Amino acid sequence: ISTPRHNLSHQLTSFIGREQEIAQLKELVATNRLVTLTGAGGAGKTRLAIDVASRLVDAFPDGVWLVDLVALSDPRLVPQAVAQVFALNEQPTRPVIQTLSDYLASKKLLLVLDNAEHLLEGCVQFVDLILRHSPDVAILATSRERLGMAGELTYRVPSLTVPARNEVLTPAIVSDYEGVR
């Protein structure tokens, strides 16, 4: 039985545009251990991160793993959310962060931390520990604001292109804009 190499959901709609951003981000994630996609709510950070991550599965022998943080309200629960993704059992005598750190230490994988903005302190503590103890783990985070850590590369996700208000529109012209497609 082969073990799954990712937990990314299959998207129900096609991904339109962002070809340049995808190419840039694939390169950035391959060469930087911590990349944070920032931008306004609704800019498409999550969708872009999932698309980029899905294209990188083969680059990470231990896979690509998405941790959706949107439902968490306590920054101290970030390690538990990550441990759940890997189905790691809590050990009563050890902090879950230690179990997680030991598990990830020998892995070569990409961890996608989605919706980190409301848990910045917990994410920073978690990411710092993992990057220090797991030399082959890379992290792609999405957040409305940067984590503010040493070594973090921040990538601002631009809004999709749309026509100008005064532009004369024809079907051919409109279809050139990502936001319309």
Coordinates of C-alpha atoms in Angstrom, one line a residue, residues 54-145:
S54 CA 0.4 20.7 -5.8
R55 CA 3.1 21.4 -8.5
L56 CA 5.9 20.7 -5.9
V57 CA 4.8 17.3 -4.6
D58 CA 7.5 15.5 -6.6
A59 CA 10.2 17.9 -5.2
F60 CA 9.5 16.7 -1.7
P61 CA 10.0 13.0 -1.1
D62 CA 7.9 13.1 2.1
G63 CA 5.2 15.1 0.5
V64 CA 3.3 18.3 0.8
W65 CA 1.0 18.9 3.7
L66 CA -1.7 21.6 4.2
V67 CA -2.6 22.8 7.7
D68 CA -5.7 25.0 7.7
L69 CA -5.5 27.3 10.7
V70 CA -8.7 29.3 10.0
A71 CA -10.8 27.5 12.7
L72 CA -8.2 27.9 15.5
S73 CA -8.6 30.7 18.0
D74 CA -5.7 29.9 20.4
P75 CA -2.1 30.4 19.0
R76 CA -0.9 27.7 21.4
L77 CA -2.8 25.1 19.4
V78 CA -0.8 25.5 16.2
P79 CA 1.4 22.4 17.0
Q80 CA -1.7 20.3 17.7
A81 CA -3.2 21.3 14.3
V82 CA 0.0 20.3 12.5
A83 CA 0.3 17.0 14.5
Q84 CA -3.3 16.1 13.5
V85 CA -2.3 16.4 9.8
F86 CA 0.4 13.8 10.4
A87 CA -1.9 11.7 12.6
L88 CA 0.7 11.9 15.4
N89 CA -0.6 10.8 18.8
E90 CA 0.0 13.0 21.8
Q91 CA 2.2 11.5 24.4
P92 CA 1.1 12.4 28.0
T93 CA 4.7 12.9 29.1
R94 CA 5.9 15.0 26.2
P95 CA 4.8 18.3 24.7
V96 CA 3.2 17.8 21.3
I97 CA 5.7 20.3 19.8
Q98 CA 8.5 18.0 20.8
T99 CA 6.9 14.9 19.3
L100 CA 6.3 16.9 16.1
S101 CA 9.8 18.3 16.0
D102 CA 11.3 14.7 16.4
Y103 CA 8.9 13.5 13.6
L104 CA 9.8 16.2 11.2
A105 CA 13.6 16.3 11.9
S106 CA 14.3 13.6 9.3
K107 CA 11.6 14.5 6.8
K108 CA 12.0 16.4 3.5
L109 CA 8.6 18.0 3.0
L110 CA 6.7 21.1 2.4
L111 CA 4.3 22.4 5.1
V112 CA 1.6 24.8 4.0
L113 CA 0.3 26.9 6.9
D114 CA -2.9 28.5 5.7
N115 CA -4.6 31.5 7.3
A116 CA -1.9 32.4 9.8
E117 CA -2.7 36.0 10.4
H118 CA -4.8 35.5 13.6
L119 CA -2.2 33.2 15.1
L120 CA 1.1 35.0 14.3
E121 CA 2.7 34.4 17.7
G122 CA 1.9 30.7 17.7
C123 CA 3.0 30.3 14.1
V124 CA 6.3 32.2 14.7
Q125 CA 7.2 30.0 17.7
F126 CA 6.2 26.8 15.8
V127 CA 8.0 27.8 12.5
D128 CA 11.1 28.9 14.4
L129 CA 11.5 25.5 16.2
I130 CA 10.8 23.4 13.1
L131 CA 13.1 25.3 10.8
R132 CA 15.9 25.0 13.4
H133 CA 15.4 21.3 14.0
S134 CA 14.3 20.0 10.6
P135 CA 16.8 21.0 7.9
D136 CA 14.8 19.6 5.0
V137 CA 11.4 21.0 5.9
A138 CA 10.2 24.1 3.9
I139 CA 7.2 26.2 4.9
L140 CA 4.8 28.1 2.7
A141 CA 2.5 30.3 4.8
T142 CA -0.5 32.4 3.8
S143 CA -1.3 35.4 6.0
R144 CA -2.7 38.9 5.6
E145 CA 0.5 40.0 7.2

